[in-house]
């Protein structure tokens, strides 16, 4: 066998010797803002025009009255719960496959997380499972759009209205994307964004809570204003985010087109089934990660972790996704409604491809399939080398 066909993990040349593209990207507009903030002194101020302008821009995009900029997406979820006065004795429904911090936030305000299963085609919340999870104690549905998938928000909104419960829509992975004709986040009483260092809008850290409910906004302000802002987003962070918000629609469009191409390139490859992306008009996937369902039986028995390690060695950024919440928390900390068969599968089989590759040119996207084919062709040898097969 020619050495150049060997996977990198077995000593061959990586498919992408330069490795995965970094994040954040070189962005002249961001550098200009930094320079300006250094020159005018706003980098060191408590308040300034950037925070105000960012809040106004986010309010306009999402159609909310109030935008509370804060320290992280995780804190924003907590503030949303506090703004809704959710606490001891209350229940919050969320998907059993979700960002860990969301469950921790529910626990942190003293409420009980009620976990429901996810859909087989995209491992996002299965709205059909929410009805049986509702009780007299349910106060909110905390819902995330994850890994390119989307939750059926029109159906969830209807359920929430019929039962008098609030929706907190976590748009941390999908800023600016479209869910059934509305901007992601626009379906809830409150929306949450993250500006963490790996996110599509990035200031290293940061987040935002959006709402049009005066009482939520007022309660959150009272909680966070302690003579000073207790969970602040700095003026400098706000400055960095403004140009990124301007380029977001174009980048989202490119990522959606690139994801479609990657999905098509995997159509005849049964070991990796991409999360179902929304395709109908009025929808555009948000692509912080592209989710993939791994089927080890179609990949020479290679485990998910071994497969991911071999693909990473090829210079492609792919990793196991979240742990499912019921698998990573004590059974005493939550309740469930119905079985969690799909969330069990997600826990062991989800892989996520990190978004920066989706801004690369079409030719580069083809390297993903090349890397996968190489690894697959040598699955057995890789399993032996890494010492684990299923
Ligand atoms: C990143 C993320 C968060 C939290 O954001 P941080 O700013 O990192 O605290 C919340 N929910 C989802 C779905 C996320 O991906």
PDB file of N, CA and C in Angstrom, residues 2-60:
ATOM      1  N   UNK A   2       0.575   2.237  -0.905  1.00  0.00           N
ATOM      2  CA  UNK A   2       1.410   3.448  -0.936  1.00  0.00           C
ATOM      3  C   UNK A   2       1.256   4.239   0.377  1.00  0.00           C
ATOM      4  N   UNK A   3       2.394   4.742   0.868  1.00  0.00           N
ATOM      5  CA  UNK A   3       2.400   5.403   2.177  1.00  0.00           C
ATOM      6  C   UNK A   3       1.462   6.610   2.200  1.00  0.00           C
ATOM      7  N   UNK A   4       1.285   7.259   1.034  1.00  0.00           N
ATOM      8  CA  UNK A   4       0.459   8.483   1.058  1.00  0.00           C
ATOM      9  C   UNK A   4      -1.023   8.174   1.307  1.00  0.00           C
ATOM     10  N   UNK A   5      -1.416   6.909   1.162  1.00  0.00           N
ATOM     11  CA  UNK A   5      -2.805   6.548   1.437  1.00  0.00           C
ATOM     12  C   UNK A   5      -3.043   6.190   2.901  1.00  0.00           C
ATOM     13  N   UNK A   6      -1.952   6.067   3.660  1.00  0.00           N
ATOM     14  CA  UNK A   6      -2.111   5.711   5.076  1.00  0.00           C
ATOM     15  C   UNK A   6      -2.740   6.877   5.835  1.00  0.00           C
ATOM     16  N   UNK A   7      -3.682   6.581   6.728  1.00  0.00           N
ATOM     17  CA  UNK A   7      -4.212   7.659   7.570  1.00  0.00           C
ATOM     18  C   UNK A   7      -3.101   8.240   8.457  1.00  0.00           C
ATOM     19  N   UNK A   8      -3.251   9.501   8.798  1.00  0.00           N
ATOM     20  CA  UNK A   8      -2.214  10.178   9.585  1.00  0.00           C
ATOM     21  C   UNK A   8      -1.978   9.474  10.916  1.00  0.00           C
ATOM     22  N   UNK A   9      -3.029   8.925  11.477  1.00  0.00           N
ATOM     23  CA  UNK A   9      -2.882   8.294  12.791  1.00  0.00           C
ATOM     24  C   UNK A   9      -2.022   7.031  12.724  1.00  0.00           C
ATOM     25  N   UNK A  10      -1.865   6.492  11.495  1.00  0.00           N
ATOM     26  CA  UNK A  10      -0.981   5.329  11.314  1.00  0.00           C
ATOM     27  C   UNK A  10       0.343   5.744  10.664  1.00  0.00           C
ATOM     28  N   UNK A  11       0.602   7.042  10.646  1.00  0.00           N
ATOM     29  CA  UNK A  11       1.890   7.513  10.166  1.00  0.00           C
ATOM     30  C   UNK A  11       1.881   8.159   8.794  1.00  0.00           C
ATOM     31  N   UNK A  12       0.722   8.224   8.142  1.00  0.00           N
ATOM     32  CA  UNK A  12       0.636   8.869   6.823  1.00  0.00           C
ATOM     33  C   UNK A  12       0.625  10.388   6.936  1.00  0.00           C
ATOM     34  N   UNK A  13       0.600  11.019   5.765  1.00  0.00           N
ATOM     35  CA  UNK A  13       0.527  12.487   5.696  1.00  0.00           C
ATOM     36  C   UNK A  13      -0.926  12.905   5.960  1.00  0.00           C
ATOM     37  N   UNK A  14      -1.182  13.871   6.863  1.00  0.00           N
ATOM     38  CA  UNK A  14      -2.578  14.279   7.109  1.00  0.00           C
ATOM     39  C   UNK A  14      -3.250  14.837   5.847  1.00  0.00           C
ATOM     40  N   UNK A  15      -4.545  14.617   5.719  1.00  0.00           N
ATOM     41  CA  UNK A  15      -5.304  15.179   4.599  1.00  0.00           C
ATOM     42  C   UNK A  15      -5.171  16.698   4.578  1.00  0.00           C
ATOM     43  N   UNK A  16      -5.202  17.293   5.750  1.00  0.00           N
ATOM     44  CA  UNK A  16      -5.029  18.751   5.888  1.00  0.00           C
ATOM     45  C   UNK A  16      -3.837  18.997   6.806  1.00  0.00           C
ATOM     46  N   UNK A  17      -2.632  19.036   6.233  1.00  0.00           N
ATOM     47  CA  UNK A  17      -1.447  19.174   7.094  1.00  0.00           C
ATOM     48  C   UNK A  17      -1.470  20.467   7.901  1.00  0.00           C
ATOM     49  N   UNK A  18      -2.141  21.481   7.395  1.00  0.00           N
ATOM     50  CA  UNK A  18      -2.189  22.770   8.109  1.00  0.00           C
ATOM     51  C   UNK A  18      -3.150  22.720   9.300  1.00  0.00           C
ATOM     52  N   UNK A  19      -3.913  21.627   9.430  1.00  0.00           N
ATOM     53  CA  UNK A  19      -4.852  21.526  10.552  1.00  0.00           C
ATOM     54  C   UNK A  19      -6.130  22.296  10.297  1.00  0.00           C
ATOM     55  N   UNK A  20      -7.078  22.204  11.220  1.00  0.00           N
ATOM     56  CA  UNK A  20      -8.356  22.892  11.025  1.00  0.00           C
ATOM     57  C   UNK A  20      -8.184  24.404  11.101  1.00  0.00           C
ATOM     58  N   UNK A  21      -9.048  25.150  10.409  1.00  0.00           N
ATOM     59  CA  UNK A  21      -8.955  26.617  10.495  1.00  0.00           C
ATOM     60  C   UNK A  21      -9.241  27.084  11.921  1.00  0.00           C
ATOM     61  N   UNK A  22      -8.594  28.173  12.303  1.00  0.00           N
ATOM     62  CA  UNK A  22      -8.764  28.674  13.674  1.00  0.00           C
ATOM     63  C   UNK A  22     -10.004  29.539  13.825  1.00  0.00           C
ATOM     64  N   UNK A  23     -10.258  29.960  15.042  1.00  0.00           N
ATOM     65  CA  UNK A  23     -11.367  30.862  15.339  1.00  0.00           C
ATOM     66  C   UNK A  23     -10.986  31.735  16.513  1.00  0.00           C
ATOM     67  N   UNK A  24     -11.266  33.003  16.543  1.00  0.00           N
ATOM     68  CA  UNK A  24     -11.937  33.764  15.489  1.00  0.00           C
ATOM     69  C   UNK A  24     -11.055  33.955  14.255  1.00  0.00           C
ATOM     70  N   UNK A  25     -11.671  34.229  13.102  1.00  0.00           N
ATOM     71  CA  UNK A  25     -10.900  34.431  11.878  1.00  0.00           C
ATOM     72  C   UNK A  25     -10.255  35.815  11.863  1.00  0.00           C
ATOM     73  N   UNK A  26      -9.312  36.024  10.967  1.00  0.00           N
ATOM     74  CA  UNK A  26      -8.783  37.375  10.764  1.00  0.00           C
ATOM     75  C   UNK A  26      -9.927  38.225  10.254  1.00  0.00           C
ATOM     76  N   UNK A  27     -10.194  39.307  10.948  1.00  0.00           N
ATOM     77  CA  UNK A  27     -11.344  40.119  10.566  1.00  0.00           C
ATOM     78  C   UNK A  27     -10.938  41.579  10.687  1.00  0.00           C
ATOM     79  N   UNK A  28     -10.755  42.214   9.525  1.00  0.00           N
ATOM     80  CA  UNK A  28     -10.255  43.588   9.531  1.00  0.00           C
ATOM     81  C   UNK A  28     -11.179  44.529  10.300  1.00  0.00           C
ATOM     82  N   UNK A  29     -12.482  44.298  10.164  1.00  0.00           N
ATOM     83  CA  UNK A  29     -13.453  45.178  10.831  1.00  0.00           C
ATOM     84  C   UNK A  29     -13.290  45.099  12.357  1.00  0.00           C
ATOM     85  N   UNK A  30     -12.986  43.904  12.853  1.00  0.00           N
ATOM     86  CA  UNK A  30     -12.794  43.751  14.304  1.00  0.00           C
ATOM     87  C   UNK A  30     -11.512  44.455  14.745  1.00  0.00           C
ATOM     88  N   UNK A  31     -10.463  44.318  13.937  1.00  0.00           N
ATOM     89  CA  UNK A  31      -9.197  44.980  14.266  1.00  0.00           C
ATOM     90  C   UNK A  31      -9.374  46.500  14.284  1.00  0.00           C
ATOM     91  N   UNK A  32     -10.157  47.010  13.354  1.00  0.00           N
ATOM     92  CA  UNK A  32     -10.406  48.457  13.305  1.00  0.00           C
ATOM     93  C   UNK A  32     -11.128  48.934  14.564  1.00  0.00           C
ATOM     94  N   UNK A  33     -12.122  48.162  14.983  1.00  0.00           N
ATOM     95  CA  UNK A  33     -12.863  48.518  16.188  1.00  0.00           C
ATOM     96  C   UNK A  33     -11.942  48.506  17.410  1.00  0.00           C
ATOM     97  N   UNK A  34     -11.060  47.501  17.454  1.00  0.00           N
ATOM     98  CA  UNK A  34     -10.097  47.421  18.559  1.00  0.00           C
ATOM     99  C   UNK A  34      -9.213  48.654  18.595  1.00  0.00           C
ATOM    100  N   UNK A  35      -8.736  49.028  17.425  1.00  0.00           N
ATOM    101  CA  UNK A  35      -7.867  50.177  17.304  1.00  0.00           C
ATOM    102  C   UNK A  35      -8.595  51.444  17.772  1.00  0.00           C
ATOM    103  N   UNK A  36      -9.815  51.570  17.330  1.00  0.00           N
ATOM    104  CA  UNK A  36     -10.619  52.738  17.686  1.00  0.00           C
ATOM    105  C   UNK A  36     -10.880  52.781  19.194  1.00  0.00           C
ATOM    106  N   UNK A  37     -11.181  51.602  19.760  1.00  0.00           N
ATOM    107  CA  UNK A  37     -11.454  51.550  21.207  1.00  0.00           C
ATOM    108  C   UNK A  37     -10.199  51.910  21.999  1.00  0.00           C
ATOM    109  N   UNK A  38      -9.023  51.524  21.450  1.00  0.00           N
ATOM    110  CA  UNK A  38      -7.764  51.862  22.112  1.00  0.00           C
ATOM    111  C   UNK A  38      -7.513  53.366  22.031  1.00  0.00           C
ATOM    112  N   UNK A  39      -7.869  53.945  20.907  1.00  0.00           N
ATOM    113  CA  UNK A  39      -7.606  55.357  20.679  1.00  0.00           C
ATOM    114  C   UNK A  39      -8.542  56.254  21.482  1.00  0.00           C
ATOM    115  N   UNK A  40      -9.831  55.910  21.498  1.00  0.00           N
ATOM    116  CA  UNK A  40     -10.787  56.819  22.148  1.00  0.00           C
ATOM    117  C   UNK A  40     -10.989  56.507  23.645  1.00  0.00           C
ATOM    118  N   UNK A  41     -10.288  55.471  24.139  1.00  0.00           N
ATOM    119  CA  UNK A  41     -10.351  55.184  25.570  1.00  0.00           C
ATOM    120  C   UNK A  41     -11.551  54.354  25.993  1.00  0.00           C
ATOM    121  N   UNK A  42     -12.433  54.019  25.064  1.00  0.00           N
ATOM    122  CA  UNK A  42     -13.647  53.287  25.455  1.00  0.00           C
ATOM    123  C   UNK A  42     -13.315  51.892  25.987  1.00  0.00           C
ATOM    124  N   UNK A  43     -12.138  51.372  25.649  1.00  0.00           N
ATOM    125  CA  UNK A  43     -11.727  50.065  26.160  1.00  0.00           C
ATOM    126  C   UNK A  43     -11.732  50.012  27.680  1.00  0.00           C
ATOM    127  N   UNK A  44     -11.532  51.164  28.315  1.00  0.00           N
ATOM    128  CA  UNK A  44     -11.409  51.182  29.772  1.00  0.00           C
ATOM    129  C   UNK A  44     -12.635  51.721  30.490  1.00  0.00           C
ATOM    130  N   UNK A  45     -13.703  52.026  29.740  1.00  0.00           N
ATOM    131  CA  UNK A  45     -14.874  52.654  30.373  1.00  0.00           C
ATOM    132  C   UNK A  45     -15.894  51.623  30.838  1.00  0.00           C
ATOM    133  N   UNK A  46     -16.606  51.989  31.898  1.00  0.00           N
ATOM    134  CA  UNK A  46     -17.722  51.132  32.357  1.00  0.00           C
ATOM    135  C   UNK A  46     -18.830  51.084  31.301  1.00  0.00           C
ATOM    136  N   UNK A  47     -19.195  52.271  30.818  1.00  0.00           N
ATOM    137  CA  UNK A  47     -20.306  52.374  29.875  1.00  0.00           C
ATOM    138  C   UNK A  47     -19.847  53.129  28.650  1.00  0.00           C
ATOM    139  N   UNK A  48     -20.575  52.953  27.576  1.00  0.00           N
ATOM    140  CA  UNK A  48     -20.230  53.708  26.385  1.00  0.00           C
ATOM    141  C   UNK A  48     -21.186  53.406  25.272  1.00  0.00           C
ATOM    142  N   UNK A  49     -20.898  53.983  24.136  1.00  0.00           N
ATOM    143  CA  UNK A  49     -21.838  53.875  23.011  1.00  0.00           C
ATOM    144  C   UNK A  49     -21.924  52.461  22.425  1.00  0.00           C
ATOM    145  N   UNK A  50     -20.868  51.650  22.594  1.00  0.00           N
ATOM    146  CA  UNK A  50     -20.891  50.328  21.961  1.00  0.00           C
ATOM    147  C   UNK A  50     -21.935  49.409  22.587  1.00  0.00           C
ATOM    148  N   UNK A  51     -22.010  49.403  23.904  1.00  0.00           N
ATOM    149  CA  UNK A  51     -23.004  48.555  24.581  1.00  0.00           C
ATOM    150  C   UNK A  51     -24.418  48.965  24.183  1.00  0.00           C
ATOM    151  N   UNK A  52     -24.644  50.271  24.180  1.00  0.00           N
ATOM    152  CA  UNK A  52     -25.978  50.768  23.818  1.00  0.00           C
ATOM    153  C   UNK A  52     -26.328  50.372  22.393  1.00  0.00           C
ATOM    154  N   UNK A  53     -25.363  50.569  21.481  1.00  0.00           N
ATOM    155  CA  UNK A  53     -25.635  50.267  20.072  1.00  0.00           C
ATOM    156  C   UNK A  53     -25.826  48.769  19.854  1.00  0.00           C
ATOM    157  N   UNK A  54     -25.017  47.951  20.531  1.00  0.00           N
ATOM    158  CA  UNK A  54     -25.159  46.493  20.394  1.00  0.00           C
ATOM    159  C   UNK A  54     -26.538  46.048  20.886  1.00  0.00           C
ATOM    160  N   UNK A  55     -26.948  46.569  22.045  1.00  0.00           N
ATOM    161  CA  UNK A  55     -28.259  46.195  22.590  1.00  0.00           C
ATOM    162  C   UNK A  55     -29.378  46.599  21.628  1.00  0.00           C
ATOM    163  N   UNK A  56     -29.260  47.784  21.058  1.00  0.00           N
ATOM    164  CA  UNK A  56     -30.304  48.243  20.124  1.00  0.00           C
ATOM    165  C   UNK A  56     -30.353  47.361  18.877  1.00  0.00           C
ATOM    166  N   UNK A  57     -29.160  47.007  18.389  1.00  0.00           N
ATOM    167  CA  UNK A  57     -29.078  46.182  17.185  1.00  0.00           C
ATOM    168  C   UNK A  57     -29.685  44.791  17.448  1.00  0.00           C
ATOM    169  N   UNK A  58     -29.361  44.212  18.604  1.00  0.00           N
ATOM    170  CA  UNK A  58     -29.899  42.882  18.943  1.00  0.00           C
ATOM    171  C   UNK A  58     -31.419  42.941  19.129  1.00  0.00           C
ATOM    172  N   UNK A  59     -31.895  44.025  19.732  1.00  0.00           N
ATOM    173  CA  UNK A  59     -33.342  44.185  19.928  1.00  0.00           C
ATOM    174  C   UNK A  59     -34.046  44.240  18.570  1.00  0.00           C
ATOM    175  N   UNK A  60     -33.471  44.995  17.650  1.00  0.00           N
ATOM    176  CA  UNK A  60     -34.101  45.160  16.334  1.00  0.00           C
ATOM    177  C   UNK A  60     -34.112  43.840  15.560  1.00  0.00           C
TER     178      UNK A  60
END
